[in-house]
Coordinates of C-alpha atoms in Angstrom, one line a residue:
Chain H
M1 CA 0.2 -0.1 0.2
D2 CA 2.7 2.4 0.8
E3 CA 4.7 1.7 -2.4
R4 CA 1.3 2.5 -4.2
N5 CA 1.1 5.8 -2.1
G6 CA 4.5 6.4 -3.3
F7 CA 4.1 5.8 -6.8
L8 CA 0.9 8.2 -7.1
K9 CA 2.8 10.8 -5.2
N10 CA 6.0 10.5 -7.5
M11 CA 3.2 10.8 -10.5
V12 CA 1.3 14.0 -9.1
Q13 CA 4.8 15.3 -7.9
G14 CA 6.3 15.0 -11.4
T15 CA 3.7 16.0 -13.7
T16 CA 3.6 19.2 -11.7
G17 CA 6.8 19.5 -11.7
L18 CA 6.5 19.1 -15.5
M19 CA 4.0 21.7 -16.1
E20 CA 4.9 24.2 -13.7
P21 CA 7.8 25.3 -15.9
F22 CA 4.7 26.1 -18.8
W23 CA 2.9 28.4 -16.5
V24 CA 6.4 30.1 -15.9
T25 CA 7.1 30.7 -19.5
L26 CA 3.4 31.6 -20.3
K27 CA 3.8 34.3 -17.6
H28 CA 6.9 35.5 -19.4
L29 CA 5.2 35.3 -22.8
F30 CA 2.7 37.9 -21.7
R31 CA 5.8 40.6 -20.0
K32 CA 7.3 43.3 -21.4
P33 CA 10.8 42.4 -22.7
I34 CA 13.8 43.8 -21.3
T35 CA 15.7 44.4 -24.2
E36 CA 17.5 47.6 -24.9
Q37 CA 17.2 48.4 -28.8
Y38 CA 20.5 49.6 -28.9
P39 CA 21.1 51.8 -32.0
E40 CA 17.9 54.0 -30.9
Y41 CA 18.1 53.7 -27.2
K42 CA 21.8 54.1 -25.8
R43 CA 22.2 53.9 -22.4
E44 CA 24.5 56.1 -20.3
L45 CA 27.0 53.9 -18.8
P46 CA 29.0 54.4 -15.5
P47 CA 31.8 56.8 -15.6
R48 CA 34.2 53.5 -14.9
A49 CA 33.0 51.6 -17.8
R50 CA 35.8 50.5 -19.7
G51 CA 36.0 51.7 -23.4
R52 CA 38.2 53.6 -25.5
I53 CA 41.5 54.8 -24.5
V54 CA 42.6 58.1 -24.0
L55 CA 45.8 60.0 -22.9
T56 CA 44.8 63.0 -20.3
R57 CA 46.2 66.2 -19.4
S58 CA 47.1 67.6 -16.1
P59 CA 45.5 71.2 -14.6
D60 CA 48.0 73.2 -16.2
K61 CA 47.3 71.6 -19.6
E62 CA 50.3 69.4 -20.3
E63 CA 50.9 66.3 -21.4
R64 CA 50.7 63.7 -18.3
C65 CA 52.3 60.9 -20.2
V66 CA 55.7 60.8 -19.5
A67 CA 56.4 57.9 -22.0
C68 CA 57.6 55.7 -18.6
Q69 CA 56.1 52.1 -20.7
L70 CA 54.8 50.8 -17.8
C71 CA 51.5 50.7 -19.6
S72 CA 53.0 49.0 -22.1
A73 CA 54.8 46.4 -20.0
A74 CA 51.4 45.6 -18.2
C75 CA 49.3 45.2 -21.4
P76 CA 48.3 41.7 -21.7
V77 CA 47.9 41.5 -25.5
S78 CA 50.8 44.1 -26.1
C79 CA 48.9 46.4 -28.0
I80 CA 50.6 49.9 -26.9
S81 CA 53.5 51.2 -28.1
M82 CA 55.6 54.1 -27.8
Q83 CA 58.9 56.0 -27.9
S84 CA 60.1 58.4 -25.2
A85 CA 61.7 61.8 -25.7
V86 CA 62.9 64.7 -23.1
R87 CA 61.9 68.0 -23.4
Q88 CA 64.3 71.1 -22.8
D89 CA 63.4 71.7 -19.1
G90 CA 63.5 68.0 -18.3
R91 CA 60.0 66.7 -18.5
R92 CA 59.6 63.3 -20.4
Y93 CA 57.2 62.9 -23.0
A94 CA 55.8 60.0 -25.6
E95 CA 57.1 61.3 -28.9
W96 CA 54.9 59.0 -30.7
F97 CA 51.9 56.9 -28.9
R98 CA 50.3 54.2 -30.7
I99 CA 47.5 51.7 -29.6
N100 CA 45.9 48.7 -31.4
F101 CA 42.6 48.7 -30.7
G102 CA 42.4 45.6 -32.7
R103 CA 44.2 44.0 -30.2
C104 CA 43.1 45.8 -27.4
I105 CA 40.8 44.0 -25.0
F106 CA 39.9 46.7 -22.7
C107 CA 41.2 45.3 -19.7
G108 CA 41.9 48.2 -18.1
L109 CA 45.6 46.9 -16.5
C110 CA 47.3 50.2 -18.6
E111 CA 45.5 52.5 -16.5
E112 CA 46.0 50.6 -13.2
A113 CA 49.7 50.6 -14.0
C114 CA 50.0 54.4 -15.1
P115 CA 51.7 56.2 -12.2
T116 CA 50.9 59.5 -13.7
L117 CA 47.1 58.7 -14.2
A118 CA 47.8 59.5 -18.0
I119 CA 46.3 56.9 -19.5
Q120 CA 42.4 56.5 -18.6
L121 CA 39.4 54.1 -20.3
T122 CA 36.4 55.9 -21.1
P123 CA 32.8 54.6 -21.5
D124 CA 32.8 55.2 -25.1
F125 CA 32.8 51.8 -27.0
E126 CA 31.3 52.8 -30.6
M127 CA 34.6 52.3 -32.4
S128 CA 33.6 50.1 -35.0
E129 CA 35.6 50.6 -38.4
D130 CA 35.6 48.4 -42.2
D131 CA 39.2 48.7 -42.2
P132 CA 41.4 47.5 -39.2
L133 CA 44.2 49.7 -40.1
K134 CA 41.9 52.4 -38.7
L135 CA 41.7 51.1 -35.4
I136 CA 45.4 51.8 -34.7
Y137 CA 45.0 55.4 -32.9
E138 CA 48.1 57.7 -32.9
K139 CA 49.0 60.0 -30.0
H140 CA 46.8 62.9 -31.7
Q141 CA 43.8 60.7 -31.7
L142 CA 44.0 59.5 -28.1
L143 CA 45.2 63.2 -26.5
V144 CA 42.4 64.8 -24.6
D145 CA 42.6 68.5 -23.5
H146 CA 40.8 67.1 -19.9
G147 CA 42.0 65.4 -17.0
G148 CA 39.5 62.6 -17.4
K149 CA 38.4 60.7 -13.6
D150 CA 40.9 62.9 -11.4
P151 CA 41.0 66.4 -13.1
D152 CA 42.8 67.7 -10.5
Y153 CA 45.9 65.7 -10.2
D154 CA 49.2 66.8 -11.1
F155 CA 52.0 64.1 -11.3
Y156 CA 54.9 66.5 -10.9
K157 CA 53.5 68.1 -7.3
H158 CA 53.8 64.7 -5.8
A159 CA 56.7 62.9 -6.9
G160 CA 59.1 62.6 -10.0
V161 CA 61.9 65.0 -11.1
A162 CA 61.6 68.7 -10.1
V163 CA 60.2 70.0 -13.7
G164 CA 60.5 73.5 -13.6
R165 CA 60.6 74.2 -10.0
E166 CA 63.4 73.9 -7.3
P167 CA 63.6 70.6 -5.5
G168 CA 62.0 70.1 -2.5
T169 CA 59.1 72.0 -3.5
H170 CA 56.5 69.1 -3.9
D171 CA 53.4 68.9 -2.3
N172 CA 54.1 66.9 1.2
E173 CA 58.0 67.0 0.7
H174 CA 60.7 68.4 2.8
P175 CA 63.0 70.8 1.7
A176 CA 66.0 69.3 0.3
A177 CA 68.6 68.4 2.3
N178 CA 72.1 70.6 1.7
P179 CA 75.0 68.2 1.0
K180 CA 77.2 71.2 1.5
T181 CA 76.8 70.9 5.4
N182 CA 77.2 68.3 7.9
F183 CA 74.3 70.0 10.3
P184 CA 70.9 68.3 10.3
Chain F
M1 CA -10.1 14.6 -72.9
T2 CA -10.9 18.2 -72.4
L3 CA -12.3 16.8 -68.9
W4 CA -8.8 14.7 -68.4
L5 CA -6.7 18.2 -69.0
A6 CA -8.8 19.8 -66.9
G7 CA -8.4 17.6 -64.0
F8 CA -4.4 17.5 -64.8
A9 CA -4.7 21.4 -64.5
V10 CA -6.4 21.2 -61.2
L11 CA -4.2 18.7 -59.8
L12 CA -1.4 21.2 -61.1
V13 CA -2.6 23.9 -59.3
K14 CA -3.4 22.1 -56.1
L15 CA 0.3 21.1 -55.9
V16 CA 1.4 24.6 -56.5
L17 CA -0.8 26.0 -53.8
V18 CA 0.0 23.6 -51.2
L19 CA 4.0 23.6 -51.8
A20 CA 3.9 27.4 -51.7
V21 CA 2.0 27.6 -48.9
V22 CA 3.6 24.7 -47.0
M23 CA 7.3 26.5 -48.0
A24 CA 6.2 30.1 -47.0
G25 CA 4.3 28.7 -43.8
A26 CA 7.8 27.1 -43.2
A27 CA 9.6 30.0 -43.7
Y28 CA 7.4 31.8 -41.9
L29 CA 7.3 29.3 -39.1
V30 CA 10.6 30.2 -38.3
L31 CA 10.4 33.6 -37.4
V32 CA 7.3 32.8 -35.5
E33 CA 9.6 30.6 -33.8
R34 CA 12.3 32.9 -33.6
K35 CA 9.8 35.6 -32.3
L36 CA 8.0 33.6 -29.6
L37 CA 11.1 32.3 -28.2
G38 CA 12.3 35.8 -27.7
R39 CA 9.0 36.8 -26.2
F40 CA 9.3 33.8 -24.0
Q41 CA 12.8 35.2 -22.5
L42 CA 11.8 38.4 -22.4
R43 CA 13.3 39.6 -25.5
Y44 CA 11.9 41.0 -28.8
G45 CA 13.2 38.3 -31.2
P46 CA 14.2 39.8 -35.1
N47 CA 12.6 42.9 -35.4
R48 CA 15.0 45.0 -37.6
V49 CA 14.2 43.8 -41.4
G50 CA 11.3 45.0 -42.2
P51 CA 8.3 46.1 -40.2
F52 CA 7.9 43.8 -37.2
G53 CA 10.8 41.9 -38.7
L54 CA 8.2 40.1 -41.2
L55 CA 10.8 40.1 -44.1
Q56 CA 13.3 38.2 -41.8
P57 CA 12.8 34.8 -43.6
L58 CA 13.7 36.6 -47.1
A59 CA 17.1 37.7 -45.7
D60 CA 17.6 34.9 -44.1
G61 CA 16.9 32.8 -47.7
A62 CA 19.3 35.5 -49.5
K63 CA 22.1 35.0 -46.9
M64 CA 21.5 31.1 -47.3
L65 CA 21.9 30.9 -50.9
L66 CA 25.2 33.1 -50.7
K67 CA 26.9 31.4 -48.3
E68 CA 29.8 29.2 -49.3
D69 CA 28.5 25.6 -49.8
L70 CA 31.7 23.8 -48.3
V71 CA 32.2 19.9 -48.7
P72 CA 34.6 18.2 -45.8
A73 CA 37.5 16.5 -46.7
G74 CA 37.1 12.6 -46.7
A75 CA 32.9 13.3 -47.4
D76 CA 31.2 11.4 -49.1
K77 CA 30.5 13.2 -51.9
F78 CA 27.6 11.6 -53.7
L79 CA 25.4 11.1 -50.7
F80 CA 26.6 14.6 -48.9
F81 CA 25.0 16.3 -52.1
I82 CA 21.9 14.6 -52.3
I83 CA 21.0 13.5 -49.0
P84 CA 19.6 17.1 -47.9
A85 CA 16.8 17.0 -49.8
V86 CA 15.4 13.7 -48.2
L87 CA 14.1 15.3 -45.5
P88 CA 12.2 18.0 -47.4
M89 CA 11.1 15.8 -50.2
T90 CA 9.3 13.1 -48.0
T91 CA 7.6 15.8 -45.9
L92 CA 6.5 17.8 -48.7
L93 CA 5.6 14.4 -50.4
A94 CA 3.3 13.5 -47.4
F95 CA 1.3 16.6 -47.9
A96 CA -0.3 15.2 -50.7
V97 CA -2.7 13.0 -48.6
V98 CA -3.6 15.9 -46.3
P99 CA -7.0 17.2 -47.0
F100 CA -7.4 21.0 -46.5
G101 CA -11.1 21.1 -46.9
T102 CA -14.8 19.9 -48.1
E103 CA -15.6 19.4 -51.8
L104 CA -15.4 22.4 -53.9
T105 CA -17.7 22.2 -56.9
I106 CA -16.1 24.4 -59.8
M107 CA -18.2 24.1 -63.1
G108 CA -20.1 21.6 -62.1
Q109 CA -17.5 19.3 -61.2
K110 CA -16.6 18.1 -57.7
V111 CA -12.9 19.0 -57.0
P112 CA -11.7 17.5 -53.7
M113 CA -9.2 19.6 -51.5
V114 CA -6.9 17.1 -51.4
I115 CA -4.1 16.5 -53.9
S116 CA -4.5 12.7 -53.6
D117 CA -7.0 10.8 -51.7
L118 CA -5.0 7.5 -51.1
D119 CA -7.3 4.5 -49.8
V120 CA -3.8 3.9 -47.7
G121 CA -3.2 7.4 -46.4
V122 CA -2.2 6.3 -43.1
L123 CA 0.5 4.1 -44.2
F124 CA 1.8 6.3 -46.7
V125 CA 2.4 9.0 -44.2
L126 CA 4.2 6.3 -42.1
A127 CA 6.3 5.3 -44.7
L128 CA 7.3 8.5 -45.7
S129 CA 8.2 9.1 -42.2
S130 CA 10.3 6.1 -42.2
V131 CA 11.9 7.2 -45.0
G132 CA 13.0 10.5 -43.5
V133 CA 15.3 8.8 -41.3
Y134 CA 17.9 8.2 -44.0
S135 CA 18.4 11.9 -44.2
L136 CA 19.7 11.9 -40.9
A137 CA 21.2 8.4 -40.9
L138 CA 23.2 9.0 -44.1
G139 CA 23.6 13.0 -43.6
G140 CA 25.6 11.8 -40.6
W141 CA 27.4 9.1 -42.5
A142 CA 28.4 11.1 -45.2
S143 CA 29.8 14.0 -43.4
N144 CA 32.6 12.0 -42.1
S145 CA 32.5 13.6 -38.6
K146 CA 32.4 12.1 -35.3
Y147 CA 29.9 14.9 -34.1
S148 CA 28.0 14.1 -37.0
L149 CA 28.1 9.9 -36.6
L150 CA 27.3 10.3 -33.0
G151 CA 24.2 12.6 -33.8
A152 CA 23.0 10.2 -36.6
V153 CA 23.5 7.3 -34.8
R154 CA 21.2 9.0 -31.5
G155 CA 18.9 10.0 -34.0
V156 CA 18.4 6.7 -36.0
G157 CA 17.6 5.0 -32.7
Q158 CA 15.4 7.6 -31.7
M159 CA 13.5 7.8 -34.7
I160 CA 12.7 4.2 -35.5
S161 CA 11.8 3.7 -31.7
Y162 CA 9.6 6.1 -31.9
E163 CA 7.6 5.0 -35.0
L164 CA 6.4 2.0 -33.4
P165 CA 4.2 4.1 -31.1
L166 CA 3.6 6.9 -33.4
G167 CA 2.0 4.3 -35.9
L168 CA 0.3 2.4 -32.6
T169 CA -1.3 5.3 -31.7
L170 CA -3.0 5.8 -35.0
V171 CA -4.4 2.6 -34.7
P172 CA -7.6 3.4 -32.6
V173 CA -8.0 6.3 -34.9
V174 CA -8.2 4.1 -38.3
M175 CA -10.3 1.5 -36.0
M176 CA -12.8 4.1 -35.5
A177 CA -13.1 5.8 -38.8
K178 CA -13.1 2.2 -40.4
S179 CA -10.8 3.6 -43.0
M180 CA -7.0 4.6 -43.7
S181 CA -8.0 7.1 -46.0
L182 CA -7.3 10.7 -44.4
V183 CA -10.5 12.3 -45.8
D184 CA -12.6 9.6 -44.5
I185 CA -11.1 9.9 -41.1
V186 CA -11.7 13.4 -41.2
N187 CA -15.6 12.8 -42.0
A188 CA -15.8 10.6 -39.3
Q189 CA -15.1 13.1 -37.1
A190 CA -18.0 15.1 -38.5
S191 CA -19.9 14.9 -35.3
M192 CA -17.4 14.5 -32.7
P193 CA -13.7 15.0 -32.9
F194 CA -11.6 11.8 -32.2
I195 CA -9.5 13.8 -29.4
V196 CA -12.6 13.0 -27.0
Y197 CA -12.6 9.4 -27.5
Q198 CA -8.9 9.0 -27.8
P199 CA -6.8 11.7 -25.2
V200 CA -4.3 8.9 -24.4
A201 CA -4.0 8.3 -28.0
F202 CA -3.5 12.1 -28.8
I203 CA -1.3 12.7 -25.8
L204 CA 1.0 9.6 -26.9
F205 CA 0.6 10.6 -30.6
F206 CA 2.0 14.2 -29.5
V207 CA 5.1 12.7 -27.3
S208 CA 6.1 10.5 -30.3
A209 CA 5.6 12.9 -32.8
L210 CA 7.8 15.3 -30.7
A211 CA 10.5 12.6 -30.5
E212 CA 9.7 11.9 -34.4
I213 CA 10.9 15.5 -35.5
K214 CA 13.8 15.4 -32.9
R215 CA 12.4 18.9 -31.2
T216 CA 13.2 19.6 -27.5
P217 CA 13.1 17.8 -25.1
F218 CA 13.7 15.0 -27.9
D219 CA 16.6 17.3 -30.0
L220 CA 19.2 14.6 -29.0
A221 CA 20.6 14.2 -32.5
E222 CA 21.3 18.1 -32.5
A223 CA 22.3 18.5 -28.9
E224 CA 23.8 21.8 -29.7
N225 CA 25.9 21.7 -26.5
E226 CA 27.2 18.2 -26.8
L227 CA 27.2 17.6 -30.6
Q228 CA 27.6 21.3 -31.6
A229 CA 24.6 20.3 -34.3
G230 CA 24.7 16.8 -34.8
Y231 CA 24.0 15.1 -37.9
H232 CA 23.9 18.3 -39.9
M233 CA 26.9 20.0 -38.3
E234 CA 29.2 19.8 -41.5
Y235 CA 26.5 21.5 -43.7
S236 CA 26.5 24.8 -44.5
G237 CA 24.4 27.3 -46.8
M238 CA 21.7 26.2 -48.7
R239 CA 22.1 22.5 -47.7
F240 CA 21.7 23.4 -44.0
A241 CA 18.8 25.5 -44.9
L242 CA 17.4 22.0 -46.8
F243 CA 17.7 20.2 -43.5
F244 CA 15.8 23.3 -41.3
L245 CA 13.4 23.4 -43.9
G246 CA 12.4 19.6 -43.9
E247 CA 12.6 20.3 -39.9
Y248 CA 10.3 23.0 -40.0
V249 CA 7.8 21.5 -42.9
N250 CA 7.5 18.5 -40.6
M251 CA 6.7 20.8 -37.7
I252 CA 3.6 22.1 -39.9
F253 CA 2.9 18.3 -41.1
L254 CA 2.7 17.3 -37.9
G255 CA 0.3 20.0 -36.8
A256 CA -1.9 18.8 -40.0
L257 CA -1.6 15.3 -39.0
A258 CA -2.8 15.8 -35.2
A259 CA -5.4 18.2 -36.6
V260 CA -6.7 15.7 -39.4
F261 CA -6.5 12.7 -36.6
F262 CA -7.8 13.9 -33.4
M263 CA -9.3 17.5 -34.0
G264 CA -11.5 16.8 -36.5
G265 CA -9.8 18.6 -39.5
W266 CA -11.2 21.3 -41.5
S267 CA -14.8 20.6 -39.5
G268 CA -15.9 23.5 -37.3
P269 CA -18.8 26.5 -37.0
V270 CA -19.0 29.8 -39.0
L271 CA -15.4 29.9 -40.4
P272 CA -14.9 28.4 -43.8
P273 CA -13.4 24.7 -43.6
I274 CA -9.6 25.9 -45.1
V275 CA -9.7 28.7 -42.2
W276 CA -10.1 25.7 -39.3
M277 CA -8.1 23.5 -41.2
L278 CA -5.1 26.3 -40.9
I279 CA -6.2 27.0 -37.2
K280 CA -6.1 23.6 -36.3
T281 CA -2.8 22.8 -37.9
S282 CA -0.8 26.0 -36.2
I283 CA -1.6 24.4 -32.9
M284 CA 1.0 21.6 -32.8
P285 CA 3.8 24.1 -34.1
I286 CA 3.0 27.0 -31.4
L287 CA 2.7 24.1 -28.6
L288 CA 6.1 22.6 -30.0
I289 CA 7.5 25.9 -29.6
W290 CA 6.4 26.6 -26.3
I291 CA 7.9 23.3 -25.3
R292 CA 11.3 24.4 -26.5
A293 CA 11.3 27.0 -24.4
T294 CA 10.2 25.0 -21.3
L295 CA 11.9 21.8 -20.9
P296 CA 15.3 20.7 -21.3
R297 CA 16.6 18.0 -23.0
L298 CA 16.6 14.0 -22.2
R299 CA 19.4 12.0 -21.4
P300 CA 19.2 9.1 -24.5
D301 CA 18.9 6.4 -22.1
Q302 CA 15.4 8.5 -20.6
L303 CA 14.4 8.6 -24.1
M304 CA 14.7 5.0 -25.1
R305 CA 13.0 3.7 -22.0
L306 CA 10.0 6.5 -21.9
C307 CA 9.2 4.9 -25.6
W308 CA 9.8 1.1 -24.8
V309 CA 8.6 1.0 -21.2
W310 CA 5.8 3.8 -21.4
L311 CA 4.6 5.0 -24.8
A312 CA 4.6 1.8 -26.7
P313 CA 3.0 -0.8 -24.0
L314 CA 0.2 2.2 -23.1
A315 CA -0.1 2.5 -27.1
L316 CA -1.0 -1.1 -27.1
V317 CA -3.1 -1.1 -24.0
N318 CA -4.8 1.7 -25.5
I319 CA -5.3 -0.3 -29.0
L320 CA -7.1 -3.4 -26.8
A321 CA -9.1 -1.2 -24.9
T322 CA -10.4 0.7 -28.2
G323 CA -11.4 -3.0 -29.3
A324 CA -13.0 -4.0 -26.4
V325 CA -15.1 -0.9 -26.4
M326 CA -16.1 -0.9 -29.9
L327 CA -17.0 -4.7 -29.2
L328 CA -19.2 -4.0 -26.5
A329 CA -20.7 -1.1 -27.8
G330 CA -21.2 -2.7 -30.9

């Protein structure tokens, strides 16, 4: 008798288990789709979304990039290349800077590696091209005239060689020691 | 002579009409399936080509025609080339015996709304569905690929097994209609469709038909996540499209069969017979799409168990019960 009840119970459970999903899908059939119709409707992406890479400028409108190659070294697909050069006043800059967006995977490791916050990812992702060579961006295409996510940051006010000012005049820096005296 | 010629012309017109309607129906069934599946999954489905995506089948057809026709190295070329035609051919042939409406009277001549009212219509249908097995058996074999072969092996086992319950569920219908002609079967349901007398047979027919056309939850021969696409994996372009077309024509055909055998065919109140036939035919494809959106796939052993342990014996018992009731009721 027990076995019989178990069989009936299994039958009922199996049947409801088979029929319940149909109710779920039927309910979904009459719900409004959650699809965003992309070209007509463009969702505003969060500011930290990882899209097109830019080179930003410091508050005094100088290029932040010092061509240290750290982003290029961090890049897992080796899509960043550059040539460093030194200005008259001793500040380093990139003579040319090139990102192959055909290879870029938008991982953001270059942004994390950058000591001067120069290289940054932006939410813009609409950069399809009909020719892969058009995806290789040169420096003039990458450089923007603003500070990106941290517009007030100036690397040379915190660290690095003193370019255009006396040593020991960085923010939070002690005055430079005088090597010509033994007094502390 | 003129009468013979006129009859021949009428036959040709019927052939062309059925072919056009069924092919267009299959093409748009693909769109309906994609749209419905989309809505079941809270998406829109294709809606870019034309208003509401209505031109999508044409765009798909153009794309399929322009695709490269790949033949894998080591494939049996002759078989590989001809096999895609088998499934659409057999299912389209089977439409020859499906009646679409009552007899029309044109210029004093009676024109039956069926291409060929065979006395052995049921047998013809079952025979053609058996021939359809070759499409996947040889298609999988000719591709010379292990995934295709695995899909074909599974599919052949499945289709041959499920032909048994599919045929057996039609026996009570034939017993009650006392004829194997599809027109007579519909006429026998004039007062009451057989689904009322034979609910068990209908459910068994539905499940067997589902397995026979290899759709979810019985799509083991294709099983995308195990076998890529199973027996038609190596096919591309229009050859692939023919397999696809065959599958969707088959869906419509089984819808028509369900309508004819169990739902009273073209008979119905108010609306003209052909409209009733179309409505009843579309019930099964839409149910199949709903099932595809809902149920996961079975394992091969579960599939075989369902067939041989449950469906086939149940169908046999159903035949016995029907015979007993008919004998007792006289």
